[in-house]
PDB file of C-alpha atoms in Angstrom:
ATOM      1  CA  MET A 110      -0.350  -0.019   0.209  1.00  0.00           C
ATOM      2  CA  GLU A 111       2.709   2.213   0.959  1.00  0.00           C
ATOM      3  CA  THR A 112       4.827   1.695  -1.872  1.00  0.00           C
ATOM      4  CA  PHE A 113       1.777   2.516  -4.256  1.00  0.00           C
ATOM      5  CA  LEU A 114       0.908   5.826  -2.710  1.00  0.00           C
ATOM      6  CA  GLN A 115       4.475   6.841  -2.580  1.00  0.00           C
ATOM      7  CA  GLY A 116       4.603   5.981  -6.324  1.00  0.00           C
ATOM      8  CA  LEU A 117       1.701   8.001  -6.936  1.00  0.00           C
ATOM      9  CA  PHE A 118       2.704  11.088  -5.041  1.00  0.00           C
ATOM     10  CA  TRP A 119       5.517  10.916  -7.523  1.00  0.00           C
ATOM     11  CA  PHE A 120       3.460  10.077 -10.648  1.00  0.00           C
ATOM     12  CA  VAL A 121       0.591  12.954 -10.211  1.00  0.00           C
ATOM     13  CA  PRO A 122       2.799  15.922 -10.108  1.00  0.00           C
ATOM     14  CA  VAL A 123       4.970  14.752 -13.160  1.00  0.00           C
ATOM     15  CA  ALA A 124       1.759  13.820 -14.818  1.00  0.00           C
ATOM     16  CA  LEU A 125       0.346  17.036 -14.316  1.00  0.00           C
ATOM     17  CA  LEU A 126       3.517  19.109 -15.395  1.00  0.00           C
ATOM     18  CA  GLY A 127       3.620  17.024 -18.539  1.00  0.00           C
ATOM     19  CA  GLY A 128      -0.088  17.744 -19.261  1.00  0.00           C
ATOM     20  CA  PHE A 129       0.268  21.327 -18.755  1.00  0.00           C
ATOM     21  CA  ILE A 130       3.602  21.874 -21.279  1.00  0.00           C
ATOM     22  CA  GLY A 131       1.886  19.425 -23.690  1.00  0.00           C
ATOM     23  CA  TYR A 132      -1.091  21.087 -23.425  1.00  0.00           C
ATOM     24  CA  TRP A 133       0.464  24.534 -23.829  1.00  0.00           C
ATOM     25  CA  VAL A 134       2.453  23.583 -26.770  1.00  0.00           C
ATOM     26  CA  ALA A 135      -0.705  22.246 -28.853  1.00  0.00           C
ATOM     27  CA  ARG A 136      -2.418  25.505 -28.116  1.00  0.00           C
ATOM     28  CA  ARG A 137       0.527  27.444 -29.791  1.00  0.00           C
ATOM     29  CA  ALA A 138       0.754  24.519 -32.455  1.00  0.00           C
ATOM     30  CA  ALA A 139      -2.788  24.953 -33.349  1.00  0.00           C
ATOM     31  CA  ARG A 140      -3.023  28.833 -33.567  1.00  0.00           C
ATOM     32  CA  ALA A 141       0.289  28.942 -35.350  1.00  0.00           C
ATOM     33  CA  SER A 142      -1.190  26.656 -38.160  1.00  0.00           C
ATOM     34  CA  THR A 143      -3.968  29.115 -39.040  1.00  0.00           C
ATOM     35  CA  ARG A 144      -1.539  32.080 -39.295  1.00  0.00           C
ATOM     36  CA  VAL A 145       0.762  30.459 -42.050  1.00  0.00           C
ATOM     37  CA  ALA A 146       0.610  32.286 -45.418  1.00  0.00           C
ATOM     38  CA  LEU A 147       1.198  30.764 -48.436  1.00  0.00           C
ATOM     39  CA  PRO A 148       4.743  32.779 -49.669  1.00  0.00           C
ATOM     40  CA  ASP A 149       5.129  33.671 -53.561  1.00  0.00           C
ATOM     41  CA  ASP A 150       8.562  32.454 -53.821  1.00  0.00           C
ATOM     42  CA  MET A 151       8.918  28.549 -54.577  1.00  0.00           C
ATOM     43  CA  HIS A 152      11.770  27.914 -52.721  1.00  0.00           C
ATOM     44  CA  GLN A 153      10.150  29.521 -49.620  1.00  0.00           C
ATOM     45  CA  ARG A 154       7.332  27.414 -50.243  1.00  0.00           C
ATOM     46  CA  ASP A 155       8.709  24.220 -50.710  1.00  0.00           C
ATOM     47  CA  ALA A 156      10.751  24.641 -47.403  1.00  0.00           C
ATOM     48  CA  LEU A 157       7.521  25.748 -45.545  1.00  0.00           C
ATOM     49  CA  LEU A 158       5.948  22.215 -46.948  1.00  0.00           C
ATOM     50  CA  ARG A 159       8.691  20.464 -45.611  1.00  0.00           C
ATOM     51  CA  ALA A 160       9.038  21.961 -42.096  1.00  0.00           C
ATOM     52  CA  MET A 161       5.128  21.407 -42.298  1.00  0.00           C
ATOM     53  CA  THR A 162       5.368  17.604 -42.742  1.00  0.00           C
ATOM     54  CA  LEU A 163       7.845  17.412 -39.826  1.00  0.00           C
ATOM     55  CA  LEU A 164       5.287  19.164 -37.604  1.00  0.00           C
ATOM     56  CA  VAL A 165       2.640  16.583 -38.815  1.00  0.00           C
ATOM     57  CA  ARG A 166       4.326  14.050 -38.097  1.00  0.00           C
ATOM     58  CA  SER A 167       5.700  15.135 -34.729  1.00  0.00           C
ATOM     59  CA  THR A 168       2.038  15.938 -33.894  1.00  0.00           C
ATOM     60  CA  ASP A 169       0.802  12.441 -35.042  1.00  0.00           C
ATOM     61  CA  LYS A 170       3.186  10.972 -32.415  1.00  0.00           C
ATOM     62  CA  LEU A 171       2.425  13.102 -29.461  1.00  0.00           C
ATOM     63  CA  THR A 172      -1.344  12.609 -30.356  1.00  0.00           C
ATOM     64  CA  SER A 173      -0.348   8.998 -30.016  1.00  0.00           C
ATOM     65  CA  ASP A 174       1.522   9.357 -26.543  1.00  0.00           C
ATOM     66  CA  VAL A 175      -1.188  11.178 -24.817  1.00  0.00           C
ATOM     67  CA  ASP A 176      -3.719   8.424 -25.980  1.00  0.00           C
ATOM     68  CA  VAL A 177      -0.962   6.270 -23.800  1.00  0.00           C
ATOM     69  CA  HIS A 178      -0.890   8.253 -21.197  1.00  0.00           C
ATOM     70  CA  ILE A 179      -4.207   8.483 -21.062  1.00  0.00           C
ATOM     71  CA  HIS A 180      -5.021   4.402 -20.970  1.00  0.00           C
ATOM     72  CA  GLU A 181      -2.296   4.292 -18.242  1.00  0.00           C
ATOM     73  CA  LEU A 182      -3.834   7.179 -16.033  1.00  0.00           C
ATOM     74  CA  GLU A 183      -7.441   5.118 -16.297  1.00  0.00           C
ATOM     75  CA  ASP A 184      -5.715   1.850 -15.089  1.00  0.00           C
ATOM     76  CA  ALA A 185      -3.869   3.739 -12.226  1.00  0.00           C
ATOM     77  CA  CYS A 186      -7.623   4.951 -11.406  1.00  0.00           C
ATOM     78  CA  ARG A 187      -9.181   1.512 -11.679  1.00  0.00           C
ATOM     79  CA  GLN A 188      -6.386   0.243  -9.633  1.00  0.00           C
ATOM     80  CA  LEU A 189      -6.474   2.824  -6.694  1.00  0.00           C
ATOM     81  CA  GLY A 190     -10.516   3.079  -6.948  1.00  0.00           C
ATOM     82  CA  GLU A 191     -10.322  -0.885  -6.193  1.00  0.00           C
ATOM     83  CA  LEU A 192      -7.877  -0.627  -3.053  1.00  0.00           C
ATOM     84  CA  HIS A 193     -10.023  -0.641   0.308  1.00  0.00           C
ATOM     85  CA  VAL A 194      -8.336   1.760   2.923  1.00  0.00           C
ATOM     86  CA  THR A 195      -9.710   3.289   5.856  1.00  0.00           C
ATOM     87  CA  GLY A 196      -8.456   5.717   8.379  1.00  0.00           C
ATOM     88  CA  GLU A 197      -5.917   8.289   7.627  1.00  0.00           C
ATOM     89  CA  PHE A 198      -5.292   6.585   4.231  1.00  0.00           C
ATOM     90  CA  ALA A 199      -9.014   6.946   2.815  1.00  0.00           C
ATOM     91  CA  PRO A 200      -9.456  10.896   2.398  1.00  0.00           C
ATOM     92  CA  ILE A 201      -5.573  10.585   0.345  1.00  0.00           C
ATOM     93  CA  GLN A 202      -7.394   7.723  -1.673  1.00  0.00           C
ATOM     94  CA  ALA A 203     -10.171  10.213  -2.387  1.00  0.00           C
ATOM     95  CA  ALA A 204      -7.636  13.203  -3.330  1.00  0.00           C
ATOM     96  CA  LEU A 205      -5.635  11.254  -5.386  1.00  0.00           C
ATOM     97  CA  LEU A 206      -8.619   9.989  -7.287  1.00  0.00           C
ATOM     98  CA  SER A 207      -9.721  13.436  -7.653  1.00  0.00           C
ATOM     99  CA  GLN A 208      -6.064  14.986  -9.174  1.00  0.00           C
ATOM    100  CA  ILE A 209      -6.114  11.884 -11.671  1.00  0.00           C
ATOM    101  CA  ALA A 210      -9.597  12.738 -12.784  1.00  0.00           C
ATOM    102  CA  ARG A 211      -8.626  16.329 -13.291  1.00  0.00           C
ATOM    103  CA  ILE A 212      -5.446  14.932 -15.523  1.00  0.00           C
ATOM    104  CA  LEU A 213      -7.687  12.751 -17.330  1.00  0.00           C
ATOM    105  CA  GLU A 214      -9.943  15.912 -17.791  1.00  0.00           C
ATOM    106  CA  SER A 215      -7.062  17.613 -19.088  1.00  0.00           C
ATOM    107  CA  ASN A 216      -5.344  15.060 -21.270  1.00  0.00           C
ATOM    108  CA  ARG A 217      -8.548  14.490 -22.961  1.00  0.00           C
ATOM    109  CA  HIS A 218      -9.009  18.096 -23.805  1.00  0.00           C
ATOM    110  CA  LEU A 219      -5.262  17.808 -24.893  1.00  0.00           C
ATOM    111  CA  GLU A 220      -6.049  15.313 -27.556  1.00  0.00           C
ATOM    112  CA  ASP A 221      -9.350  16.979 -28.431  1.00  0.00           C
ATOM    113  CA  ASP A 222      -6.528  19.723 -29.234  1.00  0.00           C
ATOM    114  CA  LEU A 223      -4.276  17.707 -30.940  1.00  0.00           C
ATOM    115  CA  ILE A 224      -6.633  15.837 -33.039  1.00  0.00           C
ATOM    116  CA  CYS A 225      -7.817  19.249 -34.509  1.00  0.00           C
ATOM    117  CA  THR A 226      -4.074  20.589 -34.985  1.00  0.00           C
ATOM    118  CA  ARG A 227      -3.371  17.870 -36.666  1.00  0.00           C
ATOM    119  CA  TYR A 228      -6.334  18.238 -39.049  1.00  0.00           C
ATOM    120  CA  LYS A 229      -5.434  21.937 -39.774  1.00  0.00           C
ATOM    121  CA  LEU A 230      -1.895  21.037 -40.306  1.00  0.00           C
ATOM    122  CA  HIS A 231      -2.923  18.235 -42.765  1.00  0.00           C
ATOM    123  CA  GLN A 232      -5.258  20.995 -44.600  1.00  0.00           C
ATOM    124  CA  GLN A 233      -2.330  23.640 -44.716  1.00  0.00           C
ATOM    125  CA  ALA A 234      -0.104  20.942 -46.042  1.00  0.00           C
ATOM    126  CA  ALA A 235      -2.085  19.773 -48.571  1.00  0.00           C
ATOM    127  CA  GLU A 236      -2.973  23.621 -49.919  1.00  0.00           C
ATOM    128  CA  LEU A 237       0.651  23.753 -49.977  1.00  0.00           C
ATOM    129  CA  ASP A 238       1.228  20.930 -52.137  1.00  0.00           C
ATOM    130  CA  ARG A 239      -1.588  22.023 -54.392  1.00  0.00           C
ATOM    131  CA  THR A 240      -0.252  25.530 -54.931  1.00  0.00           C
ATOM    132  CA  ARG A 241       3.158  23.790 -55.512  1.00  0.00           C
ATOM    133  CA  GLN A 242       1.380  21.450 -58.413  1.00  0.00           C
ATOM    134  CA  GLU A 243      -0.272  24.135 -59.691  1.00  0.00           C
ATOM    135  CA  ALA A 244       2.846  26.165 -60.121  1.00  0.00           C
ATOM    136  CA  ARG A 245       4.300  23.134 -61.821  1.00  0.00           C
ATOM    137  CA  THR A 246       1.574  22.588 -64.108  1.00  0.00           C
ATOM    138  CA  ASP A 247       0.594  23.399 -67.604  1.00  0.00           C
ATOM    139  CA  SER A 248      -2.928  24.860 -67.279  1.00  0.00           C
ATOM    140  CA  LEU A 249      -3.784  24.053 -70.779  1.00  0.00           C
ATOM    141  CA  THR A 250      -2.582  20.262 -70.981  1.00  0.00           C
ATOM    142  CA  GLY A 251      -2.102  19.370 -67.383  1.00  0.00           C
ATOM    143  CA  VAL A 252       1.476  18.259 -67.947  1.00  0.00           C
ATOM    144  CA  GLY A 253       4.380  19.785 -66.322  1.00  0.00           C
ATOM    145  CA  ASN A 254       5.456  23.316 -67.219  1.00  0.00           C
ATOM    146  CA  ARG A 255       8.753  24.487 -68.430  1.00  0.00           C
ATOM    147  CA  LYS A 256       9.485  25.252 -64.887  1.00  0.00           C
ATOM    148  CA  ALA A 257       9.024  21.797 -63.939  1.00  0.00           C
ATOM    149  CA  PHE A 258      10.948  20.355 -66.790  1.00  0.00           C
ATOM    150  CA  ASP A 259      14.228  22.606 -65.623  1.00  0.00           C
ATOM    151  CA  GLU A 260      13.789  21.336 -62.146  1.00  0.00           C
ATOM    152  CA  HIS A 261      13.412  17.715 -63.247  1.00  0.00           C
ATOM    153  CA  LEU A 262      16.261  18.292 -65.860  1.00  0.00           C
ATOM    154  CA  THR A 263      18.268  19.409 -62.909  1.00  0.00           C
ATOM    155  CA  PHE A 264      17.767  16.732 -60.373  1.00  0.00           C
ATOM    156  CA  LEU A 265      18.455  14.091 -63.546  1.00  0.00           C
ATOM    157  CA  LEU A 266      21.826  15.395 -64.310  1.00  0.00           C
ATOM    158  CA  ALA A 267      22.777  15.334 -60.872  1.00  0.00           C
ATOM    159  CA  GLN A 268      21.922  12.204 -60.218  1.00  0.00           C
ATOM    160  CA  PHE A 269      23.578  11.283 -63.625  1.00  0.00           C
ATOM    161  CA  HIS A 270      26.904  13.004 -62.601  1.00  0.00           C
ATOM    162  CA  ASN A 271      27.065  11.224 -58.607  1.00  0.00           C
ATOM    163  CA  GLU A 272      25.251   7.741 -59.673  1.00  0.00           C
ATOM    164  CA  ARG A 273      25.566   7.390 -63.643  1.00  0.00           C
ATOM    165  CA  THR A 274      22.050   6.570 -63.748  1.00  0.00           C
ATOM    166  CA  PRO A 275      21.085   7.301 -67.584  1.00  0.00           C
ATOM    167  CA  PHE A 276      18.269   9.607 -68.984  1.00  0.00           C
ATOM    168  CA  VAL A 277      16.817  10.163 -72.172  1.00  0.00           C
ATOM    169  CA  LEU A 278      15.492  13.709 -73.216  1.00  0.00           C
ATOM    170  CA  VAL A 279      12.736  13.797 -75.944  1.00  0.00           C
ATOM    171  CA  LEU A 280      11.725  16.796 -77.864  1.00  0.00           C
ATOM    172  CA  VAL A 281       8.466  16.525 -79.779  1.00  0.00           C
ATOM    173  CA  ASP A 282       6.922  18.831 -81.973  1.00  0.00           C
ATOM    174  CA  VAL A 283       3.588  18.918 -84.086  1.00  0.00           C
ATOM    175  CA  ASP A 284       4.015  18.912 -87.779  1.00  0.00           C
ATOM    176  CA  ASN A 285       2.453  21.807 -89.427  1.00  0.00           C
ATOM    177  CA  PHE A 286       0.843  23.517 -86.507  1.00  0.00           C
ATOM    178  CA  LYS A 287       0.618  26.834 -88.130  1.00  0.00           C
ATOM    179  CA  GLU A 288      -1.502  25.551 -90.981  1.00  0.00           C
ATOM    180  CA  ILE A 289      -3.653  24.055 -88.391  1.00  0.00           C
ATOM    181  CA  ASN A 290      -4.432  27.218 -86.658  1.00  0.00           C
ATOM    182  CA  ASP A 291      -4.426  29.206 -90.058  1.00  0.00           C
ATOM    183  CA  SER A 292      -6.712  26.554 -91.364  1.00  0.00           C
ATOM    184  CA  TYR A 293      -9.428  25.589 -88.275  1.00  0.00           C
ATOM    185  CA  GLY A 294      -8.526  28.218 -85.859  1.00  0.00           C
ATOM    186  CA  HIS A 295      -6.370  28.934 -82.681  1.00  0.00           C
ATOM    187  CA  ARG A 296      -9.567  26.362 -80.970  1.00  0.00           C
ATOM    188  CA  ALA A 297      -8.417  23.626 -83.229  1.00  0.00           C
ATOM    189  CA  GLY A 298      -4.859  24.173 -82.574  1.00  0.00           C
ATOM    190  CA  ASP A 299      -5.489  24.205 -78.695  1.00  0.00           C
ATOM    191  CA  GLN A 300      -7.345  20.833 -78.888  1.00  0.00           C
ATOM    192  CA  VAL A 301      -4.391  19.406 -80.673  1.00  0.00           C
ATOM    193  CA  VAL A 302      -1.822  20.578 -78.207  1.00  0.00           C
ATOM    194  CA  ARG A 303      -4.270  19.553 -75.325  1.00  0.00           C
ATOM    195  CA  GLU A 304      -4.572  15.727 -76.744  1.00  0.00           C
ATOM    196  CA  LEU A 305      -1.104  15.219 -77.848  1.00  0.00           C
ATOM    197  CA  GLY A 306      -0.945  16.308 -74.378  1.00  0.00           C
ATOM    198  CA  GLU A 307      -2.671  13.534 -73.268  1.00  0.00           C
ATOM    199  CA  ILE A 308      -1.500  10.831 -75.214  1.00  0.00           C
ATOM    200  CA  LEU A 309       2.349  11.480 -74.116  1.00  0.00           C
ATOM    201  CA  ARG A 310       0.913  11.622 -70.294  1.00  0.00           C
ATOM    202  CA  HIS A 311      -0.523   8.225 -70.936  1.00  0.00           C
ATOM    203  CA  SER A 312       2.885   7.151 -72.597  1.00  0.00           C
ATOM    204  CA  VAL A 313       5.170   7.351 -69.655  1.00  0.00           C
ATOM    205  CA  ARG A 314       5.718   6.023 -66.476  1.00  0.00           C
ATOM    206  CA  ASP A 315       5.677   7.369 -63.086  1.00  0.00           C
ATOM    207  CA  SER A 316       9.205   8.099 -62.851  1.00  0.00           C
ATOM    208  CA  ASP A 317       9.169   9.726 -66.444  1.00  0.00           C
ATOM    209  CA  LEU A 318       8.266  13.387 -66.481  1.00  0.00           C
ATOM    210  CA  VAL A 319       6.138  15.134 -69.815  1.00  0.00           C
ATOM    211  CA  ALA A 320       6.395  18.788 -69.672  1.00  0.00           C
ATOM    212  CA  ARG A 321       4.876  21.723 -72.247  1.00  0.00           C
ATOM    213  CA  TYR A 322       8.328  22.910 -73.503  1.00  0.00           C
ATOM    214  CA  GLY A 323       6.729  25.523 -76.112  1.00  0.00           C
ATOM    215  CA  GLY A 324       3.523  26.329 -77.805  1.00  0.00           C
ATOM    216  CA  ASP A 325       3.501  23.184 -79.576  1.00  0.00           C
ATOM    217  CA  GLU A 326       6.324  21.588 -78.606  1.00  0.00           C
ATOM    218  CA  PHE A 327       6.584  19.037 -75.495  1.00  0.00           C
ATOM    219  CA  ALA A 328       9.751  17.590 -73.872  1.00  0.00           C
ATOM    220  CA  ILE A 329       9.882  13.837 -72.322  1.00  0.00           C
ATOM    221  CA  LEU A 330      12.641  12.920 -69.644  1.00  0.00           C
ATOM    222  CA  PHE A 331      12.773   9.362 -69.554  1.00  0.00           C
ATOM    223  CA  ALA A 332      14.305   8.153 -66.384  1.00  0.00           C
ATOM    224  CA  ASN A 333      16.789   5.433 -66.118  1.00  0.00           C
ATOM    225  CA  ILE A 334      16.698   4.046 -69.508  1.00  0.00           C
ATOM    226  CA  ASP A 335      18.637   4.190 -73.164  1.00  0.00           C
ATOM    227  CA  GLU A 336      18.062   5.506 -76.291  1.00  0.00           C
ATOM    228  CA  PRO A 337      16.913   2.433 -78.520  1.00  0.00           C
ATOM    229  CA  THR A 338      14.177   1.791 -75.362  1.00  0.00           C
ATOM    230  CA  ALA A 339      13.305   5.579 -75.576  1.00  0.00           C
ATOM    231  CA  HIS A 340      13.182   5.455 -79.292  1.00  0.00           C
ATOM    232  CA  SER A 341      10.942   2.156 -79.265  1.00  0.00           C
ATOM    233  CA  VAL A 342       8.349   4.444 -76.682  1.00  0.00           C
ATOM    234  CA  THR A 343       8.345   7.598 -78.817  1.00  0.00           C
ATOM    235  CA  ASP A 344       7.688   5.929 -81.766  1.00  0.00           C
ATOM    236  CA  ARG A 345       4.488   4.160 -80.504  1.00  0.00           C
ATOM    237  CA  ILE A 346       3.554   7.958 -79.361  1.00  0.00           C
ATOM    238  CA  ARG A 347       4.207   9.018 -82.936  1.00  0.00           C
ATOM    239  CA  GLN A 348       2.002   6.493 -84.336  1.00  0.00           C
ATOM    240  CA  GLN A 349      -0.504   6.987 -81.811  1.00  0.00           C
ATOM    241  CA  LEU A 350      -0.922  10.658 -83.185  1.00  0.00           C
ATOM    242  CA  GLU A 351      -0.647   9.686 -86.423  1.00  0.00           C
ATOM    243  CA  SER A 352      -3.864   7.471 -86.280  1.00  0.00           C
ATOM    244  CA  HIS A 353      -5.723   9.677 -83.671  1.00  0.00           C
ATOM    245  CA  ALA A 354      -8.669  11.786 -84.858  1.00  0.00           C
ATOM    246  CA  ILE A 355      -9.088  14.775 -83.098  1.00  0.00           C
ATOM    247  CA  LEU A 356     -12.386  15.984 -82.349  1.00  0.00           C
ATOM    248  CA  TRP A 357     -12.993  20.014 -82.021  1.00  0.00           C
ATOM    249  CA  ASP A 358     -16.102  22.496 -82.873  1.00  0.00           C
ATOM    250  CA  ASP A 359     -18.150  20.383 -80.334  1.00  0.00           C
ATOM    251  CA  ASP A 360     -17.214  17.103 -81.518  1.00  0.00           C
ATOM    252  CA  VAL A 361     -18.452  17.639 -84.968  1.00  0.00           C
ATOM    253  CA  GLU A 362     -15.329  18.013 -86.635  1.00  0.00           C
ATOM    254  CA  HIS A 363     -12.084  16.153 -86.660  1.00  0.00           C
ATOM    255  CA  LEU A 364      -8.639  16.400 -87.959  1.00  0.00           C
ATOM    256  CA  SER A 365      -5.828  14.316 -87.736  1.00  0.00           C
ATOM    257  CA  THR A 366      -2.005  15.570 -87.628  1.00  0.00           C
ATOM    258  CA  THR A 367       1.431  14.087 -87.136  1.00  0.00           C
ATOM    259  CA  CYS A 368       4.360  14.635 -84.845  1.00  0.00           C
ATOM    260  CA  SER A 369       8.131  15.054 -85.525  1.00  0.00           C
ATOM    261  CA  ILE A 370      10.572  13.510 -82.732  1.00  0.00           C
ATOM    262  CA  GLY A 371      14.486  14.240 -81.743  1.00  0.00           C
ATOM    263  CA  LEU A 372      15.817  12.543 -78.832  1.00  0.00           C
ATOM    264  CA  SER A 373      19.589  11.973 -76.870  1.00  0.00           C
ATOM    265  CA  GLY A 374      20.807  10.319 -73.818  1.00  0.00           C
ATOM    266  CA  VAL A 375      23.114  12.024 -71.844  1.00  0.00           C
ATOM    267  CA  ARG A 376      26.611  11.911 -71.954  1.00  0.00           C
ATOM    268  CA  ASN A 377      29.856  12.513 -69.685  1.00  0.00           C
ATOM    269  CA  ASP A 378      29.914  16.476 -68.806  1.00  0.00           C
ATOM    270  CA  ASP A 379      26.637  17.083 -70.143  1.00  0.00           C
ATOM    271  CA  THR A 380      24.918  20.668 -68.914  1.00  0.00           C
ATOM    272  CA  HIS A 381      21.392  21.665 -69.669  1.00  0.00           C
ATOM    273  CA  ASP A 382      22.152  23.517 -72.555  1.00  0.00           C
ATOM    274  CA  THR A 383      24.550  20.618 -74.504  1.00  0.00           C
ATOM    275  CA  LEU A 384      21.402  18.128 -73.881  1.00  0.00           C
ATOM    276  CA  LEU A 385      19.023  20.299 -75.403  1.00  0.00           C
ATOM    277  CA  GLN A 386      20.670  21.023 -78.296  1.00  0.00           C
ATOM    278  CA  ARG A 387      21.302  17.605 -79.303  1.00  0.00           C
ATOM    279  CA  ALA A 388      17.876  16.856 -78.684  1.00  0.00           C
ATOM    280  CA  ASP A 389      16.649  20.192 -80.809  1.00  0.00           C
ATOM    281  CA  GLN A 390      19.164  18.784 -83.491  1.00  0.00           C
ATOM    282  CA  ALA A 391      17.748  15.515 -83.724  1.00  0.00           C
ATOM    283  CA  LEU A 392      14.326  17.220 -83.672  1.00  0.00           C
ATOM    284  CA  TYR A 393      15.388  19.316 -86.550  1.00  0.00           C
ATOM    285  CA  ARG A 394      16.806  16.291 -88.497  1.00  0.00           C
ATOM    286  CA  ALA A 395      13.355  14.602 -88.177  1.00  0.00           C
ATOM    287  CA  LYS A 396      11.698  17.717 -89.675  1.00  0.00           C
ATOM    288  CA  HIS A 397      13.953  18.400 -92.590  1.00  0.00           C
ATOM    289  CA  ALA A 398      13.882  14.602 -93.416  1.00  0.00           C
ATOM    290  CA  GLY A 399      10.190  14.834 -93.944  1.00  0.00           C
ATOM    291  CA  ARG A 400       8.425  15.085 -90.808  1.00  0.00           C
ATOM    292  CA  ASN A 401       6.540  12.408 -89.073  1.00  0.00           C
ATOM    293  CA  ARG A 402       9.478  10.525 -87.798  1.00  0.00           C
ATOM    294  CA  VAL A 403      11.960   9.854 -84.648  1.00  0.00           C
ATOM    295  CA  THR A 404      15.560  10.664 -84.976  1.00  0.00           C
ATOM    296  CA  VAL A 405      17.902  10.032 -82.258  1.00  0.00           C
ATOM    297  CA  TYR A 406      20.794  12.169 -82.550  1.00  0.00           C
ATOM    298  CA  SER A 407      24.066  10.993 -83.981  1.00  0.00           C
ATOM    299  CA  ASP A 408      27.360  13.022 -84.344  1.00  0.00           C
TER     300      ASP A 408
END
């Protein structure tokens, strides 16, 4: 009896202090999470998203710890309540039960606060991630934009220089695009670009990136692949576009078109410019060889 009561006398103040500190931290986190503003600068947004992800993980762990603590207190309260004490110990037992009840109430409030905080943090992180994706997405086609392409190419080049992981850059350009705009109007041209983007997006793996590089030009970054494999994949893309009927004008009329494709694999000491120049030269050769073909760069 005495050992158990002595342990509780140590346990209660420590639990009270821990509950107070945790409750204060959760309150501050909840208020701070509602004040977070989305910065315009992309690097700040990314840094904020990483910090918020860590905060979400910390809040998840704290919520779990509080839940465990509540169960431990409930067990201690049950054991203490089952003791049959008399005399001078009876008031002590009643006081301890009252203290534990107050701690449990505080912890339950803390748990509710943490759940609300965690929910708000998840919402804020999702909003940050959404704006991050929007900033890297082409609004017409839904594929990556030039910024997404530049960032991913930087990553693949660094990975290649560090780990020798190969990749291939592909440039895809609609044939006779100006004639489509002149003959059918810019709405038809937009539809051609939109549907080519859709074909490209469904023709690559999750590890690859499709981006709209210019008006009617797309870029594909094939990760961990060689030139012959990239040639095979892109030629299937070319064939698919060639046989694809593009509907426009309320789906009443349709038109067909083709594309030319140039590609080059990464080489030692490549930079953005050197790799892009080779892929662009391959695309130029495909155009001048008659269009509607895939050309691999060769010296």
